[in-house]
Amino acid sequence: GYTRFPRLVGRRPPCFEWPMAEDGDIQRIIAQRRRAFTAGGVMALLRGQLPPGETFWIGNVAMALIYVPALVLAVIAGALVLPLMVYQALLVALLGACTLFYVALTRAAVIAARHTPQAGGLRWLAVVLTACHALAIGAVFAFVVSVVTARG
């Protein structure tokens, strides 16, 4: 009878026959990703020297995996051991640094998007989402500054 799919007697399915990356390619990719978390890699990111996808994902997601836990630990530890004025100054400084980082990242996303027209419309979506992150963190920063400086 007729079978819809060919039988795979004695051979692997076609999905396993796709070319795999060589060890040298994998090592090169791993080294390139490690470089993203060095000072030079972060500076290249903020200068817009990476492709739009890497600028978006490394800048918005991977860096958040570093600074969010550090920010949470600093806020909790600071609340427990620091005097109120020092704690407020620390909080303003940390949120200000995050805001500046995201403003610089938005600038880098615009630069990367302008230099890669072949990326299509998604490159501008990445710019908009990065700008939204900058605005959100900036709003939190402005709120904290208004609370800290309020006289009441």
Short mmCIF file of C-alpha atoms in Angstrom, two decimals:
data_model
loop_
_atom_site.label_atom_id
_atom_site.label_comp_id
_atom_site.label_asym_id
_atom_site.label_seq_id
_atom_site.Cartn_x
_atom_site.Cartn_y
_atom_site.Cartn_z
CA GLY A 1 0.00 0.00 0.00
CA TYR A 2 0.77 3.62 -0.24
CA THR A 3 2.56 5.21 2.72
CA ARG A 4 2.59 8.91 3.14
CA PHE A 5 6.06 9.07 4.65
CA PRO A 6 9.07 7.16 3.38
CA ARG A 7 10.37 4.50 5.67
CA LEU A 8 13.61 5.25 7.44
CA VAL A 9 14.89 1.71 7.67
CA GLY A 10 18.53 1.65 8.64
CA ARG A 11 19.14 5.40 8.40
CA ARG A 12 18.71 8.47 10.54
CA PRO A 13 15.86 10.92 10.01
CA PRO A 14 16.74 13.88 7.74
CA CYS A 15 16.68 16.31 10.67
CA PHE A 16 19.85 14.65 11.97
CA GLU A 17 21.63 15.10 8.67
CA TRP A 18 21.82 18.89 8.88
CA PRO A 19 25.35 20.23 9.03
CA MET A 20 26.56 20.76 12.56
CA ALA A 21 28.92 23.48 13.70
CA GLU A 22 32.53 22.44 13.95
CA ASP A 23 34.35 22.58 17.28
CA GLY A 24 36.36 25.60 16.13
CA ASP A 25 33.15 27.47 15.28
CA ILE A 26 31.65 26.71 18.68
CA GLN A 27 34.80 27.81 20.48
CA ARG A 28 34.84 31.05 18.47
CA ILE A 29 31.20 31.74 19.37
CA ILE A 30 31.84 31.04 23.06
CA ALA A 31 34.86 33.36 23.07
CA GLN A 32 32.85 36.07 21.33
CA ARG A 33 30.03 35.79 23.90
CA ARG A 34 32.48 35.92 26.81
CA ARG A 35 33.97 39.11 25.36
CA ALA A 36 30.54 40.76 25.61
CA PHE A 37 30.87 40.79 29.40
CA THR A 38 34.28 42.45 29.53
CA ALA A 39 34.82 46.20 29.76
CA GLY A 40 35.77 46.32 26.08
CA GLY A 41 32.69 44.33 25.12
CA VAL A 42 30.38 46.64 27.06
CA MET A 43 32.02 49.68 25.48
CA ALA A 44 31.59 48.15 22.01
CA LEU A 45 27.96 47.50 22.89
CA LEU A 46 27.38 51.09 24.02
CA ARG A 47 29.16 52.48 20.93
CA GLY A 48 26.73 50.62 18.68
CA GLN A 49 29.41 48.39 17.17
CA LEU A 50 27.43 45.17 17.58
CA PRO A 51 24.59 44.05 15.28
CA PRO A 52 21.08 45.17 16.29
CA GLY A 53 20.09 41.74 17.61
CA GLU A 54 23.13 41.45 19.83
CA THR A 55 22.76 45.05 20.96
CA PHE A 56 19.17 44.37 21.98
CA TRP A 57 19.59 40.97 23.61
CA ILE A 58 22.94 41.54 25.29
CA GLY A 59 22.08 45.08 26.36
CA ASN A 60 18.54 44.53 27.58
CA VAL A 61 18.54 40.95 28.79
CA ALA A 62 22.06 39.74 29.50
CA MET A 63 23.13 42.92 31.29
CA ALA A 64 19.92 42.79 33.34
CA LEU A 65 21.00 39.36 34.54
CA ILE A 66 23.98 41.11 36.10
CA TYR A 67 22.66 44.42 37.38
CA VAL A 68 19.21 43.36 38.66
CA PRO A 69 20.55 40.90 41.27
CA ALA A 70 23.28 43.39 42.20
CA LEU A 71 20.70 46.17 42.54
CA VAL A 72 18.39 44.02 44.66
CA LEU A 73 21.24 42.95 46.94
CA ALA A 74 22.45 46.54 47.30
CA VAL A 75 18.96 47.78 48.12
CA ILE A 76 18.31 45.05 50.69
CA ALA A 77 21.76 45.18 52.28
CA GLY A 78 21.74 48.98 52.24
CA ALA A 79 18.37 49.13 53.96
CA LEU A 80 19.67 46.87 56.72
CA VAL A 81 23.02 48.46 57.48
CA LEU A 82 23.23 52.01 56.11
CA PRO A 83 21.96 55.21 57.66
CA LEU A 84 18.89 56.61 55.89
CA MET A 85 20.67 59.50 54.12
CA VAL A 86 23.44 57.25 52.81
CA TYR A 87 20.89 54.62 51.73
CA GLN A 88 18.87 57.21 49.83
CA ALA A 89 22.00 58.52 48.11
CA LEU A 90 22.98 54.95 47.18
CA LEU A 91 19.53 54.27 45.75
CA VAL A 92 19.56 57.48 43.70
CA ALA A 93 23.07 56.74 42.41
CA LEU A 94 22.22 53.15 41.40
CA LEU A 95 18.99 54.10 39.63
CA GLY A 96 20.73 57.05 37.98
CA ALA A 97 23.46 54.72 36.68
CA CYS A 98 20.83 52.29 35.32
CA THR A 99 19.02 55.17 33.62
CA LEU A 100 22.23 56.43 32.02
CA PHE A 101 23.08 52.90 30.88
CA TYR A 102 19.71 52.51 29.16
CA VAL A 103 19.92 55.95 27.54
CA ALA A 104 23.36 55.00 26.17
CA LEU A 105 21.97 51.60 25.11
CA THR A 106 19.10 53.29 23.26
CA ARG A 107 21.63 55.46 21.43
CA ALA A 108 23.64 52.33 20.56
CA ALA A 109 20.50 50.58 19.31
CA VAL A 110 19.77 53.55 17.01
CA ILE A 111 23.34 53.49 15.67
CA ALA A 112 23.23 49.72 15.10
CA ALA A 113 19.81 49.95 13.43
CA ARG A 114 20.92 52.72 11.05
CA HIS A 115 23.95 50.71 9.95
CA THR A 116 22.04 47.52 9.14
CA PRO A 117 19.17 48.25 6.75
CA GLN A 118 19.01 44.57 5.81
CA ALA A 119 17.64 43.81 9.30
CA GLY A 120 14.21 45.14 8.33
CA GLY A 121 11.58 46.53 10.68
CA LEU A 122 12.55 44.47 13.70
CA ARG A 123 15.61 46.64 14.21
CA TRP A 124 13.34 49.63 14.88
CA LEU A 125 11.17 47.57 17.21
CA ALA A 126 14.33 46.81 19.19
CA VAL A 127 15.05 50.56 19.36
CA VAL A 128 11.52 51.30 20.58
CA LEU A 129 11.63 48.57 23.25
CA THR A 130 15.04 49.74 24.46
CA ALA A 131 13.76 53.32 24.63
CA CYS A 132 10.77 52.09 26.63
CA HIS A 133 13.15 50.43 29.10
CA ALA A 134 15.07 53.69 29.40
CA LEU A 135 11.87 55.65 29.99
CA ALA A 136 10.59 53.17 32.58
CA ILE A 137 13.81 53.16 34.57
CA GLY A 138 14.05 56.92 34.19
CA ALA A 139 10.53 57.26 35.60
CA VAL A 140 11.45 55.13 38.61
CA PHE A 141 14.60 57.21 39.05
CA ALA A 142 12.58 60.46 38.91
CA PHE A 143 10.05 59.08 41.41
CA VAL A 144 12.78 58.04 43.86
CA VAL A 145 14.48 61.42 43.53
CA SER A 146 11.16 63.20 44.18
CA VAL A 147 10.52 61.06 47.28
CA VAL A 148 14.05 61.56 48.60
CA THR A 149 14.00 65.31 48.09
CA ALA A 150 10.43 65.84 49.34
CA ARG A 151 10.15 67.91 52.48
CA GLY A 152 7.22 66.98 54.62
#
